[in-house]
CSV table of C-alpha atoms and ligand atoms in Angstrom, one decimal:
chain,number,residue,atom,x,y,z
E,181,UNK,CA,-10.5,-22.7,36.3
E,182,UNK,CA,-7.5,-20.4,36.7
E,183,UNK,CA,-4.1,-21.9,37.0
E,184,UNK,CA,-1.8,-20.9,39.9
E,185,UNK,CA,0.8,-18.5,39.0
E,186,UNK,CA,3.9,-20.8,39.3
E,187,UNK,CA,7.1,-20.9,37.3
E,188,UNK,CA,6.1,-24.2,35.8
E,189,UNK,CA,9.2,-24.8,33.7
E,190,UNK,CA,11.6,-24.3,36.5
E,191,UNK,CA,10.0,-26.5,39.2
E,192,UNK,CA,12.3,-29.0,40.9
E,193,UNK,CA,11.2,-32.3,42.4
E,194,UNK,CA,10.1,-30.9,45.8
E,195,UNK,CA,7.1,-30.6,48.0
E,196,UNK,CA,4.8,-27.6,47.6
E,197,UNK,CA,1.6,-27.5,49.6
E,198,UNK,CA,-1.5,-27.6,47.5
E,199,UNK,CA,-5.1,-26.8,48.5
E,200,UNK,CA,-6.7,-30.2,49.0
E,201,UNK,CA,-5.7,-33.7,50.1
E,202,UNK,CA,-7.8,-36.8,50.8
E,203,UNK,CA,-8.0,-38.5,54.2
E,204,UNK,CA,-9.7,-41.7,55.4
E,205,UNK,CA,-9.2,-43.4,58.8
E,206,UNK,CA,-9.3,-47.1,59.7
E,207,UNK,CA,-10.7,-47.9,63.1
E,208,UNK,CA,-12.5,-50.9,64.6
E,209,UNK,CA,-12.0,-52.9,61.4
E,210,UNK,CA,-13.5,-50.4,58.9
E,211,UNK,CA,-12.6,-47.4,56.8
E,212,UNK,CA,-14.3,-44.1,57.4
E,213,UNK,CA,-16.0,-42.3,54.5
E,214,UNK,CA,-12.9,-40.6,53.0
E,215,UNK,CA,-13.0,-36.9,52.3
E,216,UNK,CA,-11.1,-34.0,50.9
E,217,UNK,CA,-9.6,-31.6,53.5
E,218,UNK,CA,-7.6,-28.4,53.4
E,219,UNK,CA,-5.7,-29.4,56.5
E,220,UNK,CA,-2.2,-30.4,55.5
E,221,UNK,CA,-1.1,-31.4,59.1
E,222,UNK,CA,-1.5,-34.6,61.0
E,223,UNK,CA,-1.9,-34.9,64.7
E,224,UNK,CA,-1.5,-38.4,66.3
E,225,UNK,CA,-0.3,-40.2,69.4
E,226,UNK,CA,3.4,-40.2,70.2
E,227,UNK,CA,3.1,-44.0,70.3
E,228,UNK,CA,1.7,-44.4,66.7
E,229,UNK,CA,2.9,-47.5,64.8
E,230,UNK,CA,4.5,-45.4,62.1
E,231,UNK,CA,6.6,-43.5,64.7
E,232,UNK,CA,7.7,-46.5,66.7
E,233,UNK,CA,8.1,-49.3,64.1
E,234,UNK,CA,7.9,-47.5,60.7
E,235,UNK,CA,4.6,-49.1,59.7
E,236,UNK,CA,4.0,-47.1,56.5
E,237,UNK,CA,3.8,-47.5,52.8
E,238,UNK,CA,3.3,-45.1,49.9
E,239,UNK,CA,2.7,-44.8,46.1
E,240,UNK,CA,3.6,-42.2,43.5
E,241,UNK,CA,1.9,-41.3,40.3
E,242,UNK,CA,1.3,-38.3,38.1
E,243,UNK,CA,-1.4,-36.2,36.5
E,244,UNK,CA,-0.7,-34.5,33.2
E,245,UNK,CA,-2.3,-31.9,30.9
E,246,UNK,CA,-2.6,-33.5,27.5
E,247,UNK,CA,-2.1,-31.8,24.2
E,248,UNK,CA,-5.9,-31.4,23.9
E,249,UNK,CA,-6.0,-29.8,27.4
E,250,UNK,CA,-7.5,-32.7,29.3
E,251,UNK,CA,-6.2,-33.6,32.7
E,252,UNK,CA,-5.4,-37.3,32.9
E,253,UNK,CA,-3.7,-39.8,35.3
E,254,UNK,CA,-1.6,-42.7,34.2
E,255,UNK,CA,-2.6,-46.2,35.2
E,256,UNK,CA,-3.8,-45.4,38.8
E,257,UNK,CA,-5.3,-48.9,39.1
E,258,UNK,CA,-1.8,-50.4,39.1
E,259,UNK,CA,-0.8,-48.1,42.0
E,260,UNK,CA,-3.9,-49.2,43.8
E,261,UNK,CA,-3.1,-52.9,43.5
E,262,UNK,CA,0.6,-52.3,44.3
E,263,UNK,CA,-0.4,-50.4,47.5
E,264,UNK,CA,-2.7,-53.3,48.4
E,265,UNK,CA,0.3,-55.7,48.1
E,266,UNK,CA,2.3,-53.3,50.3
E,267,UNK,CA,-0.4,-53.2,52.9
E,268,UNK,CA,-0.8,-57.0,53.0
E,269,UNK,CA,3.0,-57.5,53.5
E,270,UNK,CA,3.0,-54.9,56.2
E,271,UNK,CA,-0.1,-56.2,58.1
E,272,UNK,CA,-2.0,-53.0,57.2
E,273,UNK,CA,-5.6,-52.8,56.1
E,274,UNK,CA,-6.0,-52.5,52.3
E,275,UNK,CA,-7.7,-49.4,51.1
E,276,UNK,CA,-10.2,-50.7,48.5
E,277,UNK,CA,-8.7,-50.4,45.0
E,278,UNK,CA,-11.7,-48.8,43.4
E,279,UNK,CA,-11.9,-46.2,46.1
E,280,UNK,CA,-8.2,-45.5,45.8
E,281,UNK,CA,-8.6,-44.6,42.1
E,282,UNK,CA,-11.6,-42.5,42.9
E,283,UNK,CA,-9.7,-40.7,45.7
E,284,UNK,CA,-6.7,-40.0,43.3
E,285,UNK,CA,-9.1,-38.5,40.8
E,286,UNK,CA,-10.8,-36.4,43.5
E,287,UNK,CA,-7.5,-35.0,44.6
E,288,UNK,CA,-6.5,-34.1,41.1
E,289,UNK,CA,-9.9,-32.5,40.4
E,290,UNK,CA,-9.7,-30.4,43.6
E,291,UNK,CA,-6.2,-29.3,42.8
E,292,UNK,CA,-6.7,-28.8,39.0
E,293,UNK,CA,-5.2,-25.3,39.3
E,294,UNK,CA,-1.9,-27.0,40.2
E,295,UNK,CA,-1.8,-29.3,37.2
E,296,UNK,CA,1.0,-27.9,35.1
E,297,UNK,CA,0.1,-26.7,31.6
E,298,UNK,CA,0.9,-28.9,28.6
E,299,UNK,CA,4.4,-28.4,27.3
E,300,UNK,CA,5.8,-27.0,30.6
E,301,UNK,CA,7.7,-30.2,31.4
E,302,UNK,CA,6.2,-30.3,34.8
E,303,UNK,CA,3.5,-32.6,36.2
E,304,UNK,CA,1.3,-33.0,39.3
E,305,UNK,CA,2.8,-35.7,41.4
E,306,UNK,CA,0.4,-37.6,43.6
E,307,UNK,CA,1.5,-39.2,46.8
E,308,UNK,CA,-0.9,-41.8,48.3
E,309,UNK,CA,0.3,-43.1,51.6
E,310,UNK,CA,-0.8,-45.1,54.6
E,311,UNK,CA,0.6,-45.3,58.1
E,312,UNK,CA,-0.2,-46.9,61.5
E,313,UNK,CA,-1.7,-44.0,63.5
E,314,UNK,CA,-2.9,-46.0,66.5
E,315,UNK,CA,-0.6,-46.7,69.5
E,316,UNK,CA,1.6,-49.8,69.8
E,317,UNK,CA,4.4,-50.5,72.2
E,318,UNK,CA,4.8,-54.3,71.9
E,319,UNK,CA,5.9,-55.1,68.4
E,320,UNK,CA,2.6,-55.6,66.6
E,321,UNK,CA,0.5,-54.0,63.8
E,322,UNK,CA,-1.1,-50.7,64.9
E,323,UNK,CA,-4.8,-50.8,65.9
E,324,UNK,CA,-5.7,-47.7,63.7
E,325,UNK,CA,-4.5,-46.4,60.3
E,326,UNK,CA,-4.7,-43.3,58.1
E,327,UNK,CA,-4.8,-43.3,54.3
E,328,UNK,CA,-4.0,-40.0,52.6
E,329,UNK,CA,-3.2,-38.6,49.2
E,330,UNK,CA,-1.6,-35.2,48.6
E,331,UNK,CA,-0.6,-33.6,45.4
E,332,UNK,CA,2.4,-31.4,44.6
E,333,UNK,CA,3.5,-29.9,41.3
E,334,UNK,CA,7.0,-31.2,40.3
E,335,UNK,CA,9.7,-30.8,37.6
E,336,UNK,CA,12.3,-33.5,36.8
E,337,UNK,CA,13.5,-35.8,39.5
E,338,UNK,CA,17.1,-35.6,38.3
E,339,UNK,CA,18.5,-32.1,37.8
E,340,UNK,CA,19.4,-31.5,34.2
E,341,UNK,CA,16.5,-33.5,32.9
E,342,UNK,CA,17.7,-35.7,30.1
E,343,UNK,CA,21.5,-35.4,30.9
E,344,UNK,CA,23.0,-38.9,31.4
E,345,UNK,CA,23.7,-39.8,35.0
E,346,UNK,CA,26.7,-41.3,36.7
E,347,UNK,CA,25.9,-44.0,39.2
E,348,UNK,CA,28.0,-46.3,41.4
E,349,UNK,CA,27.7,-49.8,42.5
E,350,UNK,CA,26.7,-49.7,46.2
E,351,UNK,CA,28.3,-51.6,49.0
E,352,UNK,CA,25.0,-51.3,50.9
E,353,UNK,CA,21.9,-53.4,50.2
E,354,UNK,CA,18.5,-51.9,49.9
E,355,UNK,CA,16.5,-55.1,50.4
E,356,UNK,CA,17.1,-58.4,52.2
E,357,UNK,CA,16.5,-61.7,50.5
E,358,UNK,CA,12.8,-62.6,51.2
E,359,UNK,CA,12.4,-59.1,52.6
E,360,UNK,CA,10.4,-56.0,51.5
E,361,UNK,CA,12.2,-54.9,48.3
E,362,UNK,CA,9.2,-55.7,46.2
E,363,UNK,CA,6.8,-53.4,48.0
E,364,UNK,CA,6.8,-49.7,48.5
E,365,UNK,CA,7.4,-49.7,52.3
E,366,UNK,CA,8.7,-46.4,53.8
E,367,UNK,CA,11.3,-48.4,55.6
E,368,UNK,CA,13.0,-49.4,52.3
E,369,UNK,CA,13.7,-45.7,51.7
E,370,UNK,CA,14.9,-45.0,55.3
E,371,UNK,CA,17.4,-47.9,54.7
E,372,UNK,CA,18.6,-46.2,51.5
E,373,UNK,CA,19.2,-42.7,52.9
E,374,UNK,CA,22.8,-43.3,54.1
E,375,UNK,CA,23.7,-44.9,50.8
E,376,UNK,CA,22.3,-42.0,48.8
E,377,UNK,CA,23.8,-39.3,50.9
E,378,UNK,CA,27.2,-41.0,50.6
E,379,UNK,CA,26.8,-41.5,46.9
E,380,UNK,CA,26.0,-37.8,46.4
E,381,UNK,CA,28.9,-36.8,48.6
E,382,UNK,CA,31.2,-38.9,46.3
E,383,UNK,CA,29.7,-37.2,43.2
E,384,UNK,CA,27.3,-39.9,42.0
E,385,UNK,CA,23.7,-39.3,41.1
E,386,UNK,CA,22.4,-42.7,42.4
E,387,UNK,CA,23.3,-46.2,43.6
E,388,UNK,CA,23.1,-49.4,41.7
E,389,UNK,CA,22.1,-52.1,44.1
E,390,UNK,CA,23.0,-55.7,43.4
E,391,UNK,CA,21.0,-58.7,44.6
E,392,UNK,CA,21.5,-58.9,48.4
E,393,UNK,CA,22.3,-62.7,48.4
E,394,UNK,CA,25.0,-63.1,45.8
E,395,UNK,CA,25.9,-59.6,44.9
E,396,UNK,CA,26.4,-60.6,41.3
E,397,UNK,CA,23.1,-59.6,39.7
E,398,UNK,CA,21.7,-56.1,39.0
E,399,UNK,CA,18.6,-55.1,41.0
E,400,UNK,CA,17.6,-51.5,40.8
E,401,UNK,CA,18.4,-48.0,42.2
E,402,UNK,CA,16.9,-46.4,45.3
E,403,UNK,CA,13.9,-45.1,43.3
E,404,UNK,CA,13.9,-46.6,39.8
E,405,UNK,CA,14.2,-49.9,37.9
E,406,UNK,CA,16.8,-50.5,35.2
E,407,UNK,CA,16.4,-50.8,31.5
E,408,UNK,CA,19.3,-51.9,29.3
E,409,UNK,CA,19.6,-52.0,25.5
E,410,UNK,CA,21.8,-54.6,23.9
E,411,UNK,CA,24.1,-53.8,21.0
E,412,UNK,CA,21.6,-55.4,18.7
E,413,UNK,CA,18.7,-53.3,20.0
E,414,UNK,CA,17.0,-55.7,22.5
E,415,UNK,CA,15.5,-54.1,25.6
E,416,UNK,CA,16.5,-56.0,28.8
E,417,UNK,CA,15.2,-55.5,32.3
E,418,UNK,CA,16.3,-57.3,35.5
E,419,UNK,CA,14.0,-59.8,37.0
E,420,UNK,CA,14.2,-60.3,40.8
E,421,UNK,CA,11.9,-61.0,43.7
E,422,UNK,CA,13.4,-58.1,45.6
E,423,UNK,CA,12.9,-55.2,43.2
E,424,UNK,CA,9.8,-52.9,43.1
E,425,UNK,CA,7.6,-53.8,40.1
E,426,UNK,CA,7.8,-50.4,38.5
E,427,UNK,CA,4.7,-49.4,36.6
E,428,UNK,CA,6.8,-47.2,34.3
E,429,UNK,CA,9.1,-50.2,33.5
E,430,UNK,CA,6.1,-52.5,32.9
E,431,UNK,CA,4.6,-49.9,30.6
E,432,UNK,CA,7.9,-49.3,28.7
E,433,UNK,CA,8.3,-53.0,28.0
E,434,UNK,CA,4.9,-52.9,26.4
E,435,UNK,CA,5.8,-49.8,24.5
E,436,UNK,CA,9.1,-51.3,23.3
E,437,UNK,CA,7.4,-54.4,22.0
E,438,UNK,CA,4.0,-53.2,20.8
E,439,UNK,CA,4.8,-49.6,19.6
E,440,UNK,CA,8.5,-49.8,18.6
E,441,UNK,CA,8.6,-53.5,17.5
E,442,UNK,CA,11.7,-54.2,19.7
E,443,UNK,CA,12.5,-57.5,21.3
E,444,UNK,CA,12.1,-57.4,25.1
E,445,UNK,CA,13.4,-59.6,27.8
E,446,UNK,CA,12.8,-59.6,31.6
E,447,UNK,CA,15.5,-61.9,33.1
E,448,UNK,CA,18.3,-62.1,35.6
E,449,UNK,CA,21.0,-59.6,34.6
E,450,UNK,CA,24.5,-60.3,35.8
E,451,UNK,CA,26.6,-57.3,36.7
E,452,UNK,CA,29.4,-58.8,34.5
E,453,UNK,CA,27.3,-58.4,31.4
E,454,UNK,CA,26.5,-54.7,32.0
E,455,UNK,CA,29.7,-53.6,30.2
E,456,UNK,CA,28.4,-55.2,27.0
E,457,UNK,CA,25.2,-53.2,26.9
E,458,UNK,CA,24.8,-50.2,24.5
E,459,UNK,CA,22.4,-48.1,26.6
E,460,UNK,CA,21.2,-47.9,30.2
E,461,UNK,CA,18.3,-46.0,31.7
E,462,UNK,CA,16.5,-45.6,35.0
E,463,UNK,CA,12.7,-45.8,34.9
E,464,UNK,CA,10.1,-44.7,37.3
E,465,UNK,CA,7.3,-42.3,37.8
E,466,UNK,CA,9.6,-39.6,39.1
E,467,UNK,CA,12.6,-40.6,36.9
E,468,UNK,CA,10.4,-41.2,33.7
E,469,UNK,CA,13.4,-42.7,31.9
E,470,UNK,CA,16.6,-41.1,32.8
E,471,UNK,CA,19.7,-42.1,30.8
E,472,UNK,CA,22.8,-43.5,32.6
E,473,UNK,CA,26.1,-42.6,30.9
E,474,UNK,CA,28.5,-44.2,33.3
E,475,UNK,CA,28.5,-46.8,36.1
E,476,UNK,CA,31.4,-46.9,38.5
E,477,UNK,CA,32.3,-50.1,40.3
E,478,UNK,CA,34.9,-49.4,42.9
E,479,UNK,CA,36.9,-47.2,40.6
E,480,UNK,CA,36.3,-49.3,37.5
E,481,UNK,CA,34.3,-47.3,35.0
E,482,UNK,CA,31.7,-48.7,32.6
E,483,UNK,CA,31.0,-46.0,30.0
E,484,UNK,CA,28.1,-46.6,27.7
E,485,UNK,CA,28.6,-45.8,24.0
E,486,UNK,CA,25.7,-43.3,24.1
E,487,UNK,CA,28.1,-41.0,26.1
E,488,UNK,CA,27.5,-38.3,28.7
E,489,UNK,CA,25.8,-35.7,26.5
E,490,UNK,CA,22.5,-37.2,25.4
E,491,UNK,CA,20.2,-40.1,25.7
E,492,UNK,CA,21.0,-43.2,23.7
E,493,UNK,CA,18.8,-43.6,20.5
E,494,UNK,CA,16.6,-46.5,21.8
E,495,UNK,CA,16.2,-44.8,25.2
E,496,UNK,CA,15.1,-41.6,23.4
E,497,UNK,CA,12.6,-43.6,21.3
E,498,UNK,CA,11.2,-45.2,24.5
E,499,UNK,CA,11.1,-41.8,26.3
E,500,UNK,CA,9.3,-40.1,23.3
E,501,UNK,CA,6.8,-42.9,23.0
E,502,UNK,CA,5.9,-43.1,26.7
E,503,UNK,CA,5.7,-39.4,27.2
E,504,UNK,CA,3.7,-39.2,24.0
E,505,UNK,CA,1.2,-41.6,25.4
E,506,UNK,CA,1.0,-39.8,28.7
E,507,UNK,CA,0.6,-36.4,27.1
E,508,UNK,CA,-2.0,-37.6,24.6
E,509,UNK,CA,0.1,-37.2,21.4
E,510,UNK,CA,0.1,-41.0,20.8
E,511,UNK,CA,-2.9,-43.3,21.3
E,512,UNK,CA,-2.6,-45.2,24.6
E,513,UNK,CA,-3.3,-48.8,25.1
E,514,UNK,CA,-6.8,-49.4,26.5
E,515,UNK,CA,-7.1,-48.3,30.1
E,516,UNK,CA,-3.8,-46.6,30.6
E,517,UNK,CA,-5.1,-43.1,30.6
E,518,UNK,CA,-7.9,-42.0,32.9
E,519,UNK,CA,-9.4,-38.6,32.2
E,520,UNK,CA,-10.4,-36.4,35.1
E,521,UNK,CA,-13.9,-35.2,34.3
W,122,PLP,N1,11.9,-48.7,42.2
W,122,PLP,C1,11.8,-48.1,43.3
W,122,PLP,C2,12.6,-48.5,44.5
W,122,PLP,C3,10.9,-47.0,43.4
W,122,PLP,O1,10.8,-46.3,44.5
W,122,PLP,C4,10.2,-46.6,42.3
W,122,PLP,C5,9.2,-45.5,42.3
W,122,PLP,O2,8.1,-45.6,42.5
W,122,PLP,C6,10.3,-47.3,41.1
W,122,PLP,C7,11.2,-48.4,41.1
W,122,PLP,C8,9.5,-47.0,39.9
W,122,PLP,O3,8.2,-47.4,40.0
W,122,PLP,P1,7.1,-46.7,39.2
W,122,PLP,O4,7.4,-46.8,37.8
W,122,PLP,O5,5.9,-47.5,39.5
W,122,PLP,O6,7.0,-45.3,39.7
W,123,COI,C1,8.4,-42.5,42.2
W,123,COI,O1,9.0,-42.6,41.1
W,123,COI,O2,7.2,-42.1,42.3
W,123,COI,C2,9.1,-42.7,43.4
W,123,COI,O3,8.5,-43.0,44.4
W,123,COI,C3,10.5,-42.6,43.5
W,123,COI,C4,11.1,-41.7,44.6
W,123,COI,C5,10.6,-40.3,44.6
W,123,COI,C6,10.8,-42.4,45.9
């Protein structure tokens, strides 16, 4: 297979149309036989549930070329089960989890020419998504749905790669108590657009959202969970019912404990304690683990001792171990890496 002629090392995190995507339709209570198609467009009724009431959810995962030249995907079964949770919460039909994983693999296989080469720093980002495609006018779940997966080659989510970020404490909330913060609903991201545009306009890379009820506890950013490192080297991550259960974060906690022998803690994290941490990172499929150098709370700065030039030492170890596992340099825990045959 000949690779596409792309400038792999200079890709940004953007959409680039690839050759094949997967489509399945839900109608009369059943999913159609899904298939690959070259058609990147969607035609639907003006009254579709997604267009009227934002009934949609999505996932994000990546395919990599390992050191040995195999193409692999990272823990797609967890994306399948998280999407099933999203669908149940949004009154959408679940796409069977085993078929989800097979569809992911089919899309990667069909677009193998777009999987960036080993060492380029780029990856093939996969975007499974589902939306209400049938008409609704009264507020109710749509009668028909479409499930799709497309692939797009991407570089780092944050420009500058491993350069520490500056984030601010947001006055906006991304999730309501007992709302949809724990699922990957498109509407959560629509809600965050004003906050992110405003943050960028003010010179910040991202928003730190606090818990919507008391505004005293750290939740997450618009697209990644937090990891903190204490001064004595413990890895701490916030626990909350309104944050997205990041697959990267769950994996990093295992890596920290099992591979690096670090103490790990998932617990409520009060904003007041953040100033006492030694390191801070944002973790997610797109972000991998991006170091945070500074958090600004209404003019008050918290500067982490790791500084604004490079990742803190523990963050770096976590980054190296996770990407080592993903790229096949370090042996992965059972089931984490699925090879595309
Ligand atoms: N939090 C939010 C709000 C996200 O959108 C994402 C991205 O998927 C994450 C966290 C990270 O999750 P994951 O590691 O599963 O990509
Ligand atoms: C991801 O990390 O896959 C995300 O979905 C984050 C963002 C691009 C929405």
